Amino acid sequence: MPYTLYFSPDSANIVVRMALEEMGLAYRDREVPRKRVDRDDAFMRLNPRGLLPVLIDEDEDFALFETGAILLYLADKHGQLAPPATEPKARGTFLKWLFMLSNTLHADLAIRFYPERYVVEDGEIDQLLLATRKRVHGHLQMIDDIIASHGGDWFLESGHSVCDIYLGCCVRWAQIYPVGDEAIDSAEVKAFANLTRLLGNLQERPSVERALAREGIAGNAFIDVTTHLPARKRDTIGADMP
């Protein structure tokens, strides 16, 4: 198998799995414990931060981590789901939005999932969740406007790309983390008509259906979402976590 994907069900690895399936690439997967503290030294040598996703390129015999980096690597190596470097404008547009998804939207969602890591006192968490909720809502509004500006079915005017896969999973996470009233609800997502159209297109792709089945995710993955995962317990307030 050219690739090995390390995964825990319904974690960030699902983005990479969807890309592998969409590109028709052969891969095997290896499940690791959901909690980082339970992951062994062998896995930590693959990613010193102990996080998912991790993808091994067996042809090159090396490990990749960071979602955006893996997506860009796969797109470039296999010439799929990204404009080529020979088209500078389309390529530049692709890169700026891929990095926005990775460095801004996904990063804000991570804060919402682990708010206790970003505060000193427990009482500060509610304000942090409120502020990041507004930020995530603003990001989704901006993306909806971008799609509207070119009138296409996908995020980028150039067509379907890894950005769509990454975006769809970010919208999923926004609805299930944090658990409760602080999450972005499905009604809010549906208010973004262009984004909703994109999510519907994504849901219907056979590659996405295969990826969801292998992750044990049933139903709609991107709107009106549910997860079978247990609610996570918060870390110690202000914990020095990598």
Short mmCIF file of C-alpha atoms in Angstrom, two decimals, residues 18-236:
data_model
loop_
_atom_site.label_atom_id
_atom_site.label_comp_id
_atom_site.label_asym_id
_atom_site.label_seq_id
_atom_site.Cartn_x
_atom_site.Cartn_y
_atom_site.Cartn_z
CA MET A 18 -11.75 11.78 2.12
CA ALA A 19 -8.88 13.10 0.00
CA LEU A 20 -7.35 9.64 -0.38
CA GLU A 21 -10.71 8.20 -1.39
CA GLU A 22 -11.45 11.03 -3.82
CA MET A 23 -8.05 10.61 -5.49
CA GLY A 24 -8.51 6.85 -5.72
CA LEU A 25 -5.29 6.15 -3.83
CA ALA A 26 -4.49 2.83 -2.19
CA TYR A 27 -3.99 3.06 1.56
CA ARG A 28 -4.34 1.10 4.77
CA ASP A 29 -5.25 2.52 8.13
CA ARG A 30 -4.06 1.97 11.67
CA GLU A 31 -6.21 2.98 14.59
CA VAL A 32 -4.61 4.71 17.57
CA PRO A 33 -6.15 5.52 20.97
CA ARG A 34 -8.37 8.58 20.94
CA LYS A 35 -6.63 10.16 23.93
CA ARG A 36 -3.19 11.52 23.16
CA VAL A 37 -1.82 10.39 26.54
CA ASP A 38 -2.58 6.79 25.55
CA ARG A 39 -0.60 6.91 22.29
CA ASP A 40 2.68 5.00 22.37
CA ASP A 41 6.25 6.13 21.76
CA ALA A 42 6.27 4.70 18.25
CA PHE A 43 3.44 7.02 17.26
CA MET A 44 5.07 9.98 19.01
CA ARG A 45 8.13 9.48 16.84
CA LEU A 46 5.92 10.00 13.78
CA ASN A 47 4.53 13.28 15.12
CA PRO A 48 6.28 14.77 18.17
CA ARG A 49 3.04 16.53 19.15
CA GLY A 50 1.22 13.22 19.22
CA LEU A 51 -1.70 14.52 17.14
CA LEU A 52 -3.74 13.21 14.23
CA PRO A 53 -3.75 13.04 11.30
CA VAL A 54 -0.50 11.27 10.43
CA LEU A 55 0.06 9.86 6.96
CA ILE A 56 2.99 7.66 5.97
CA ASP A 57 4.11 7.80 2.35
CA GLU A 58 5.44 4.28 1.98
CA ASP A 59 7.10 5.07 -1.37
CA GLU A 60 9.19 7.83 0.20
CA ASP A 61 9.38 6.22 3.66
CA PHE A 62 8.48 9.30 5.66
CA ALA A 63 5.69 10.63 7.83
CA LEU A 64 3.56 13.70 7.23
CA PHE A 65 1.43 15.55 9.75
CA GLU A 66 -0.66 18.74 9.83
CA THR A 67 -3.88 18.49 7.84
CA GLY A 68 -3.19 21.29 5.37
CA ALA A 69 0.32 20.04 4.64
CA ILE A 70 -0.90 16.50 3.94
CA LEU A 71 -3.63 17.75 1.61
CA LEU A 72 -1.20 19.93 -0.33
CA TYR A 73 1.33 17.09 -0.56
CA LEU A 74 -1.21 14.63 -1.93
CA ALA A 75 -2.65 17.15 -4.39
CA ASP A 76 0.77 18.00 -5.78
CA LYS A 77 2.15 14.47 -5.88
CA HIS A 78 -0.88 13.08 -7.69
CA GLY A 79 -1.93 16.12 -9.70
CA GLN A 80 -5.47 16.14 -8.36
CA LEU A 81 -7.81 18.44 -6.43
CA ALA A 82 -5.65 21.55 -6.79
CA PRO A 83 -4.78 23.93 -9.64
CA PRO A 84 -1.24 23.32 -10.97
CA ALA A 85 1.67 25.73 -10.49
CA THR A 86 1.48 26.47 -14.23
CA GLU A 87 -1.71 28.44 -13.48
CA PRO A 88 -0.36 31.07 -11.04
CA LYS A 89 -3.59 32.96 -10.35
CA ALA A 90 -5.71 29.86 -9.74
CA ARG A 91 -2.88 28.28 -7.77
CA GLY A 92 -2.40 31.37 -5.61
CA THR A 93 -6.14 31.56 -4.93
CA PHE A 94 -6.12 27.89 -3.92
CA LEU A 95 -3.15 28.33 -1.59
CA LYS A 96 -4.48 31.38 0.21
CA TRP A 97 -7.79 29.68 1.00
CA LEU A 98 -6.19 26.36 1.96
CA PHE A 99 -4.00 28.22 4.45
CA MET A 100 -6.97 30.23 5.68
CA LEU A 101 -8.84 27.01 6.42
CA SER A 102 -5.82 25.55 8.21
CA ASN A 103 -4.46 28.59 10.03
CA THR A 104 -7.66 30.50 10.79
CA LEU A 105 -10.89 28.47 10.65
CA HIS A 106 -9.49 25.17 11.91
CA ALA A 107 -7.35 26.99 14.47
CA ASP A 108 -10.38 28.83 15.88
CA LEU A 109 -12.31 25.56 16.04
CA ALA A 110 -9.44 23.98 17.98
CA ILE A 111 -9.66 26.78 20.54
CA ARG A 112 -13.37 26.05 20.91
CA PHE A 113 -12.68 22.35 21.40
CA TYR A 114 -9.96 22.95 24.01
CA PRO A 115 -10.87 26.35 25.52
CA GLU A 116 -9.29 25.54 28.88
CA ARG A 117 -5.86 25.53 27.26
CA TYR A 118 -6.19 29.20 26.36
CA VAL A 119 -7.31 30.73 29.66
CA VAL A 120 -5.92 31.14 33.15
CA GLU A 121 -9.18 31.08 35.10
CA ASP A 122 -12.19 28.81 34.59
CA GLY A 123 -14.52 31.81 34.50
CA GLU A 124 -12.88 33.08 31.31
CA ILE A 125 -14.00 30.11 29.22
CA ASP A 126 -17.52 31.38 28.52
CA GLN A 127 -16.22 34.65 27.10
CA LEU A 128 -13.64 32.83 24.99
CA LEU A 129 -16.31 30.54 23.55
CA LEU A 130 -18.54 33.51 22.78
CA ALA A 131 -15.75 35.40 21.03
CA THR A 132 -14.62 32.42 18.96
CA ARG A 133 -18.21 31.57 18.10
CA LYS A 134 -18.56 35.00 16.52
CA ARG A 135 -15.30 34.50 14.66
CA VAL A 136 -16.33 31.12 13.24
CA HIS A 137 -19.70 32.50 12.17
CA GLY A 138 -17.89 35.35 10.44
CA HIS A 139 -15.56 32.94 8.63
CA LEU A 140 -18.52 30.95 7.31
CA GLN A 141 -20.26 34.13 6.15
CA MET A 142 -17.12 35.18 4.28
CA ILE A 143 -16.83 31.78 2.61
CA ASP A 144 -20.50 31.86 1.63
CA ASP A 145 -19.89 35.26 0.02
CA ILE A 146 -16.86 33.94 -1.88
CA ILE A 147 -18.87 31.08 -3.34
CA ALA A 148 -21.67 33.50 -4.27
CA SER A 149 -19.19 35.80 -6.02
CA HIS A 150 -18.37 33.22 -8.69
CA GLY A 151 -21.68 31.31 -8.61
CA GLY A 152 -20.09 27.87 -8.71
CA ASP A 153 -20.81 24.68 -6.85
CA TRP A 154 -17.49 24.61 -4.99
CA PHE A 155 -15.40 26.89 -2.82
CA LEU A 156 -13.01 27.88 -5.60
CA GLU A 157 -13.97 29.13 -9.04
CA SER A 158 -11.41 26.69 -10.49
CA GLY A 159 -13.52 23.73 -9.34
CA HIS A 160 -13.54 20.93 -6.79
CA SER A 161 -10.44 20.83 -4.60
CA VAL A 162 -9.12 19.64 -1.26
CA CYS A 163 -10.41 22.97 0.10
CA ASP A 164 -13.97 21.67 -0.22
CA ILE A 165 -13.14 18.55 1.77
CA TYR A 166 -11.38 20.51 4.49
CA LEU A 167 -14.17 23.08 4.66
CA GLY A 168 -16.88 20.43 4.93
CA CYS A 169 -15.15 18.80 7.89
CA CYS A 170 -14.62 22.16 9.59
CA VAL A 171 -18.35 22.88 9.29
CA ARG A 172 -19.04 19.45 10.81
CA TRP A 173 -16.76 20.18 13.77
CA ALA A 174 -18.35 23.59 14.30
CA GLN A 175 -21.69 21.87 14.91
CA ILE A 176 -20.53 19.18 17.33
CA TYR A 177 -17.83 20.98 19.36
CA PRO A 178 -18.22 22.27 21.95
CA VAL A 179 -21.19 20.20 23.07
CA GLY A 180 -24.28 22.25 23.90
CA ASP A 181 -25.53 25.74 23.25
CA GLU A 182 -22.12 27.12 22.30
CA ALA A 183 -21.95 25.04 19.12
CA ILE A 184 -22.90 26.47 15.72
CA ASP A 185 -26.30 24.92 15.08
CA SER A 186 -27.49 23.47 11.79
CA ALA A 187 -30.03 26.24 11.29
CA GLU A 188 -27.19 28.76 11.19
CA VAL A 189 -25.32 26.70 8.63
CA LYS A 190 -28.43 26.34 6.46
CA ALA A 191 -28.79 30.13 6.43
CA PHE A 192 -25.67 30.19 4.24
CA ALA A 193 -27.29 29.08 0.99
CA ASN A 194 -24.10 28.80 -1.07
CA LEU A 195 -22.22 26.93 1.62
CA THR A 196 -25.19 24.60 2.08
CA ARG A 197 -25.17 23.82 -1.65
CA LEU A 198 -21.48 22.95 -1.47
CA LEU A 199 -22.02 20.69 1.54
CA GLY A 200 -24.82 18.88 -0.29
CA ASN A 201 -22.58 18.32 -3.29
CA LEU A 202 -19.86 16.96 -1.02
CA GLN A 203 -22.22 14.61 0.80
CA GLU A 204 -23.30 13.00 -2.48
CA ARG A 205 -19.81 12.05 -3.66
CA PRO A 206 -19.14 8.28 -3.56
CA SER A 207 -15.65 8.96 -2.20
CA VAL A 208 -17.14 10.77 0.78
CA GLU A 209 -19.61 7.97 1.37
CA ARG A 210 -16.74 5.46 1.45
CA ALA A 211 -14.71 7.59 3.83
CA LEU A 212 -17.65 8.09 6.19
CA ALA A 213 -18.37 4.36 6.25
CA ARG A 214 -14.77 3.59 7.19
CA GLU A 215 -14.95 6.18 9.98
CA GLY A 216 -18.22 4.76 11.29
CA ILE A 217 -20.16 7.96 10.59
CA ALA A 218 -23.81 7.55 9.65
CA GLY A 219 -26.24 10.09 8.25
CA ASN A 220 -25.41 13.53 6.95
CA ALA A 221 -21.83 14.41 7.84
CA PHE A 222 -22.05 18.14 7.23
CA ILE A 223 -25.56 19.37 8.14
CA ASP A 224 -27.81 18.19 10.99
CA VAL A 225 -24.80 16.22 12.16
CA THR A 226 -24.54 13.78 15.03
CA THR A 227 -21.58 11.97 16.55
CA HIS A 228 -21.41 8.79 18.58
CA LEU A 229 -18.28 10.00 20.38
CA PRO A 230 -18.53 10.67 24.12
CA ALA A 231 -18.28 14.25 25.33
CA ARG A 232 -14.67 15.03 26.18
CA LYS A 233 -13.54 16.07 29.62
CA ARG A 234 -11.72 19.35 29.96
CA ASP A 235 -8.04 19.48 30.75
CA THR A 236 -6.74 21.29 33.78
#
